[in-house]
CSV table of C-alpha atoms in Angstrom, one decimal:
chain,number,residue,atom,x,y,z
A,28,UNK,CA,98.7,116.4,119.6
A,29,UNK,CA,99.5,117.0,115.8
A,30,UNK,CA,98.7,114.3,113.5
A,31,UNK,CA,101.4,113.8,110.3
A,32,UNK,CA,101.1,110.9,107.7
A,33,UNK,CA,103.7,110.0,106.4
A,34,UNK,CA,103.4,108.8,102.5
A,35,UNK,CA,107.4,107.2,100.5
A,36,UNK,CA,109.4,104.3,101.0
A,37,UNK,CA,109.4,101.5,103.9
A,38,UNK,CA,113.1,99.6,103.4
A,39,UNK,CA,115.4,97.1,104.4
A,40,UNK,CA,118.8,99.1,104.6
A,41,UNK,CA,122.4,96.5,105.0
A,42,UNK,CA,124.8,99.7,106.0
A,43,UNK,CA,128.0,98.8,105.2
A,44,UNK,CA,130.9,101.2,106.4
A,45,UNK,CA,134.7,101.0,104.4
A,46,UNK,CA,137.9,102.9,104.9
A,47,UNK,CA,137.2,104.0,101.3
A,48,UNK,CA,135.6,103.2,98.1
A,49,UNK,CA,138.0,100.9,96.2
A,50,UNK,CA,139.6,101.3,92.6
A,51,UNK,CA,138.1,100.2,89.8
A,52,UNK,CA,138.4,95.9,89.9
A,53,UNK,CA,140.4,96.8,94.0
A,54,UNK,CA,138.7,95.5,97.6
A,55,UNK,CA,138.6,97.5,101.0
A,56,UNK,CA,137.6,95.5,104.7
A,57,UNK,CA,134.4,96.5,105.8
A,58,UNK,CA,135.0,98.1,109.4
A,59,UNK,CA,131.7,97.0,110.2
A,60,UNK,CA,127.6,95.9,109.2
A,61,UNK,CA,124.4,96.5,110.9
A,62,UNK,CA,121.1,95.7,109.5
A,63,UNK,CA,116.9,98.2,109.9
A,64,UNK,CA,114.5,99.2,108.3
A,65,UNK,CA,114.9,102.7,106.3
A,66,UNK,CA,112.6,104.2,103.9
A,67,UNK,CA,112.6,108.1,104.2
A,68,UNK,CA,108.7,108.6,104.4
A,69,UNK,CA,109.8,105.7,107.2
A,70,UNK,CA,112.5,107.1,109.3
A,71,UNK,CA,110.8,111.1,108.5
A,72,UNK,CA,108.0,109.1,110.3
A,73,UNK,CA,110.5,107.6,113.4
A,74,UNK,CA,111.3,110.5,113.8
A,75,UNK,CA,108.4,112.7,114.0
A,76,UNK,CA,107.2,110.0,116.8
A,77,UNK,CA,110.7,110.9,119.2
A,78,UNK,CA,109.9,115.0,118.8
A,79,UNK,CA,105.2,114.0,120.2
A,80,UNK,CA,104.2,114.6,117.3
A,81,UNK,CA,101.3,111.2,116.2
A,82,UNK,CA,102.5,109.7,112.6
A,83,UNK,CA,100.9,107.3,110.9
A,84,UNK,CA,102.5,105.3,107.1
A,85,UNK,CA,101.3,105.2,103.9
A,86,UNK,CA,104.1,102.4,101.9
A,87,UNK,CA,104.7,98.7,101.4
A,88,UNK,CA,107.0,96.0,102.2
A,89,UNK,CA,107.4,92.4,99.9
A,90,UNK,CA,105.7,89.3,102.2
A,91,UNK,CA,109.2,88.1,104.2
A,92,UNK,CA,111.5,89.0,106.9
A,93,UNK,CA,112.7,92.1,106.3
A,94,UNK,CA,109.0,93.8,105.6
A,95,UNK,CA,107.5,91.7,109.1
A,96,UNK,CA,110.7,93.1,110.6
A,97,UNK,CA,110.6,96.3,109.0
A,98,UNK,CA,107.3,97.4,110.6
A,99,UNK,CA,107.5,95.3,113.3
A,100,UNK,CA,110.4,98.4,114.5
A,101,UNK,CA,108.2,101.2,113.2
A,102,UNK,CA,105.3,99.6,115.3
A,103,UNK,CA,107.2,99.3,118.4
A,104,UNK,CA,109.1,102.5,118.2
A,105,UNK,CA,105.2,104.0,118.1
A,106,UNK,CA,104.3,104.7,114.4
A,107,UNK,CA,101.1,104.7,113.7
A,108,UNK,CA,102.0,101.6,110.5
A,109,UNK,CA,98.7,100.7,109.7
A,110,UNK,CA,98.5,101.4,106.6
A,111,UNK,CA,101.3,100.1,105.2
A,112,UNK,CA,100.9,97.2,102.8
A,113,UNK,CA,102.3,93.7,102.5
A,114,UNK,CA,102.4,92.8,98.1
A,115,UNK,CA,102.9,89.1,98.1
A,116,UNK,CA,104.8,88.9,94.8
A,117,UNK,CA,108.1,91.2,95.8
A,118,UNK,CA,110.5,90.9,98.6
A,119,UNK,CA,110.9,94.2,100.8
A,120,UNK,CA,112.9,97.5,99.0
A,121,UNK,CA,117.2,96.6,100.2
A,122,UNK,CA,119.3,99.4,100.2
A,123,UNK,CA,123.3,98.0,100.5
A,124,UNK,CA,124.0,101.4,101.7
A,125,UNK,CA,128.4,102.8,101.9
A,126,UNK,CA,129.8,104.2,104.3
A,127,UNK,CA,133.5,106.6,104.7
A,128,UNK,CA,134.9,107.7,107.4
A,129,UNK,CA,133.8,111.1,106.4
A,130,UNK,CA,130.7,110.5,106.9
A,131,UNK,CA,129.2,110.8,102.9
A,132,UNK,CA,127.2,107.4,101.5
A,133,UNK,CA,126.5,105.8,98.6
A,134,UNK,CA,123.5,104.0,98.4
A,135,UNK,CA,123.3,101.2,95.9
A,136,UNK,CA,119.4,99.8,95.7
A,137,UNK,CA,117.9,96.0,95.0
A,138,UNK,CA,113.8,96.9,93.9
A,139,UNK,CA,111.9,95.5,95.7
A,140,UNK,CA,108.0,96.2,96.9
A,141,UNK,CA,108.1,100.6,98.0
A,142,UNK,CA,106.1,101.2,95.3
A,143,UNK,CA,103.9,98.5,95.5
A,144,UNK,CA,101.5,101.7,97.4
A,145,UNK,CA,98.9,103.7,95.8
A,146,UNK,CA,97.8,107.1,96.8
A,147,UNK,CA,94.0,105.1,96.9
A,148,UNK,CA,95.7,102.4,99.8
A,149,UNK,CA,95.1,105.7,102.3
A,150,UNK,CA,91.8,106.2,103.4
A,151,UNK,CA,89.8,109.2,103.6
A,152,UNK,CA,89.1,109.6,106.7
A,153,UNK,CA,92.5,109.2,107.9
A,154,UNK,CA,93.9,111.8,105.5
A,155,UNK,CA,91.0,114.0,106.1
A,156,UNK,CA,91.7,113.8,110.4
A,157,UNK,CA,95.9,114.6,109.3
A,158,UNK,CA,97.3,118.5,110.3
A,159,UNK,CA,100.1,117.3,107.6
A,160,UNK,CA,101.6,115.1,105.0
A,161,UNK,CA,104.7,114.6,104.0
A,162,UNK,CA,106.1,112.3,101.4
A,163,UNK,CA,109.1,111.6,99.2
A,164,UNK,CA,109.9,110.0,96.8
A,165,UNK,CA,107.8,107.4,94.7
A,166,UNK,CA,105.6,107.1,91.8
A,167,UNK,CA,105.0,109.7,90.5
A,168,UNK,CA,101.4,109.5,89.2
A,169,UNK,CA,101.1,108.5,93.7
A,170,UNK,CA,102.8,111.3,95.5
A,171,UNK,CA,100.3,114.2,92.8
A,172,UNK,CA,97.1,112.0,93.2
A,173,UNK,CA,98.0,112.4,96.9
A,174,UNK,CA,99.2,116.1,97.2
A,175,UNK,CA,95.6,116.5,95.2
A,176,UNK,CA,93.8,114.2,97.8
A,177,UNK,CA,95.1,116.7,100.6
A,178,UNK,CA,94.2,119.8,99.2
A,179,UNK,CA,90.9,118.5,98.4
A,180,UNK,CA,90.7,118.3,102.9
A,181,UNK,CA,92.9,121.4,103.0
A,182,UNK,CA,95.7,119.6,104.5
A,183,UNK,CA,99.3,120.7,104.3
A,184,UNK,CA,101.7,118.5,101.9
A,185,UNK,CA,105.5,119.0,101.8
A,186,UNK,CA,106.9,117.0,99.3
A,187,UNK,CA,111.5,115.3,99.9
A,188,UNK,CA,110.9,113.5,96.2
A,189,UNK,CA,114.9,112.4,96.9
A,190,UNK,CA,117.8,112.4,95.5
A,191,UNK,CA,116.5,110.9,91.5
A,192,UNK,CA,114.4,114.3,91.4
A,193,UNK,CA,115.6,114.0,87.1
A,194,UNK,CA,115.2,110.7,85.9
A,195,UNK,CA,111.6,110.1,87.7
A,196,UNK,CA,108.9,113.1,85.9
A,197,UNK,CA,108.1,114.8,89.7
A,198,UNK,CA,107.1,117.9,87.7
A,199,UNK,CA,103.3,118.0,88.9
A,200,UNK,CA,103.6,116.9,92.1
A,201,UNK,CA,106.5,119.6,92.5
A,202,UNK,CA,103.3,122.2,92.1
A,203,UNK,CA,101.1,120.6,93.6
A,204,UNK,CA,102.1,120.9,97.2
A,205,UNK,CA,103.0,123.7,99.4
A,206,UNK,CA,106.4,122.3,101.1
A,207,UNK,CA,109.6,121.2,99.0
A,208,UNK,CA,112.3,119.6,100.5
A,209,UNK,CA,115.4,119.9,98.9
A,210,UNK,CA,119.4,120.2,98.8
A,211,UNK,CA,122.1,121.9,96.3
A,212,UNK,CA,121.3,119.7,93.5
A,213,UNK,CA,117.9,119.0,94.0
A,214,UNK,CA,116.5,123.0,93.9
A,215,UNK,CA,118.9,123.6,91.4
A,216,UNK,CA,117.7,120.5,88.9
A,217,UNK,CA,113.8,122.0,90.1
A,218,UNK,CA,114.5,125.6,89.3
A,219,UNK,CA,115.7,125.1,86.9
A,220,UNK,CA,112.9,122.7,85.7
A,221,UNK,CA,109.9,124.0,87.0
A,222,UNK,CA,107.7,126.9,87.9
A,223,UNK,CA,107.9,127.0,92.0
A,224,UNK,CA,107.2,130.1,93.0
A,225,UNK,CA,103.8,129.1,94.6
A,226,UNK,CA,106.1,126.6,96.8
A,227,UNK,CA,107.7,127.2,100.2
A,228,UNK,CA,111.2,125.9,99.9
A,229,UNK,CA,112.8,124.6,101.8
A,230,UNK,CA,117.0,123.6,101.0
A,231,UNK,CA,119.0,121.7,102.7
A,232,UNK,CA,122.7,123.6,102.7
A,233,UNK,CA,125.0,120.3,104.2
A,234,UNK,CA,126.8,121.1,107.0
A,235,UNK,CA,126.5,125.3,105.6
A,236,UNK,CA,123.0,125.1,107.0
A,237,UNK,CA,119.6,125.8,105.6
A,238,UNK,CA,117.7,128.3,104.7
A,239,UNK,CA,113.5,129.1,104.1
A,240,UNK,CA,112.1,130.7,100.1
A,241,UNK,CA,108.8,132.1,100.6
A,242,UNK,CA,107.9,134.2,97.3
A,243,UNK,CA,111.1,137.4,98.2
A,244,UNK,CA,111.0,136.3,101.5
A,245,UNK,CA,114.1,134.6,103.4
A,246,UNK,CA,115.2,132.4,106.6
A,247,UNK,CA,118.9,131.3,107.2
A,248,UNK,CA,120.0,128.5,110.1
A,249,UNK,CA,123.9,129.1,109.6
A,250,UNK,CA,123.5,124.7,111.2
A,251,UNK,CA,126.0,123.4,113.8
A,252,UNK,CA,129.5,122.5,113.9
A,253,UNK,CA,129.2,118.6,114.2
A,254,UNK,CA,132.2,116.2,113.7
A,255,UNK,CA,129.9,114.1,111.4
A,256,UNK,CA,129.8,110.2,111.0
A,257,UNK,CA,127.4,109.4,108.7
A,258,UNK,CA,125.2,111.2,106.7
A,259,UNK,CA,122.5,108.9,106.6
A,260,UNK,CA,119.1,109.4,107.2
A,261,UNK,CA,120.2,113.2,108.1
A,262,UNK,CA,118.0,114.8,105.2
A,263,UNK,CA,114.9,112.5,106.3
A,264,UNK,CA,115.3,113.7,110.5
A,265,UNK,CA,115.8,117.6,109.3
A,266,UNK,CA,112.7,117.4,107.2
A,267,UNK,CA,111.4,115.8,111.0
A,268,UNK,CA,112.2,118.8,113.3
A,269,UNK,CA,111.2,120.8,110.2
A,270,UNK,CA,107.7,119.3,110.1
A,271,UNK,CA,107.2,119.0,114.0
A,272,UNK,CA,108.3,123.2,114.7
A,273,UNK,CA,105.7,123.1,112.0
A,274,UNK,CA,102.9,121.9,113.0
A,275,UNK,CA,103.7,123.4,116.3
A,276,UNK,CA,102.4,126.8,115.3
A,277,UNK,CA,106.3,127.8,115.6
A,278,UNK,CA,107.4,130.5,112.8
A,279,UNK,CA,110.7,129.7,110.5
A,280,UNK,CA,113.3,130.1,112.4
A,281,UNK,CA,112.6,128.1,114.9
A,282,UNK,CA,111.8,125.2,112.0
A,283,UNK,CA,114.4,125.4,110.6
A,284,UNK,CA,117.5,125.6,114.5
A,285,UNK,CA,115.0,122.8,115.5
A,286,UNK,CA,115.6,121.0,111.2
A,287,UNK,CA,119.2,122.0,111.8
A,288,UNK,CA,119.1,120.8,115.1
A,289,UNK,CA,118.0,117.3,114.9
A,290,UNK,CA,119.6,116.6,110.9
A,291,UNK,CA,123.2,117.0,112.6
A,292,UNK,CA,121.6,114.8,115.8
A,293,UNK,CA,122.0,112.2,113.4
A,294,UNK,CA,124.6,112.9,111.3
A,295,UNK,CA,126.7,112.5,115.0
A,296,UNK,CA,125.5,108.8,114.8
A,297,UNK,CA,126.1,105.7,112.1
A,298,UNK,CA,122.7,104.6,110.5
A,299,UNK,CA,119.6,105.6,109.0
A,300,UNK,CA,117.6,106.7,112.3
A,301,UNK,CA,118.8,108.5,115.9
A,302,UNK,CA,117.0,109.0,118.9
A,303,UNK,CA,115.5,113.0,118.5
A,304,UNK,CA,114.7,113.7,122.0
A,305,UNK,CA,113.5,116.2,122.5
A,306,UNK,CA,116.2,116.7,125.4
A,307,UNK,CA,119.3,116.4,122.6
A,308,UNK,CA,117.6,119.1,120.0
A,309,UNK,CA,117.3,121.7,123.5
A,310,UNK,CA,120.6,121.6,124.1
A,311,UNK,CA,121.8,122.4,119.9
A,312,UNK,CA,119.7,125.2,121.1
A,313,UNK,CA,121.1,126.3,123.8
A,314,UNK,CA,118.3,126.1,125.9
């Protein structure tokens, strides 16, 4: 079985569904509220386990109930959380996710412990035995060092820097990895600011599917028509699907088809984590 290490945020998510966002000085009713573990790295690790990939997680939580519960949820799902450290000085990071009827989201974040981990918190033997390292939003220096260490062991690295790509000094990390996962906005910013000719770009176009760019080569998949419920975690599910297919030896066309199916499954259900059972993925693929 392939082994993938995910490095990045472990959060506690509070998801609020509303009829519409309020106007300034306005108020709307909350239709539903749910809480649970979140964070992009944790979500991808959870999705990989669903897809029969052995996954481990490098991240950090606070010494509080939310941190303990988030860790327990991951372990119960089958994720190796031995490298999730506990910061006794800070609370677990909480994200408030507001979801409109269209499925689009707005995120309000409270600072916390989700970037307390260091690159050196991942033991050498753990990294050396991995088949892939996937990084999500984290401190730029941590991401760069992790990519350097992975390269020393010939471990392929992917990076999904997230929506704050233009607010952090991610340049050295972006140019140190093998794969970059970017949505349209993030791609426009990154391609304008950095020379990414050496990276494989996995571009997420939302309802218009996705594509892979390897130099002059292009592969594209149109995605699947669905009724969107909640896009929270859809990008993480997409990444889990692409990585799971890739480490199993799939080509880009197959990896994109699997990734889009996983993103669609996540968008059809509320919350940041949705079961990515292969039976459901294959149904999207028509197999």
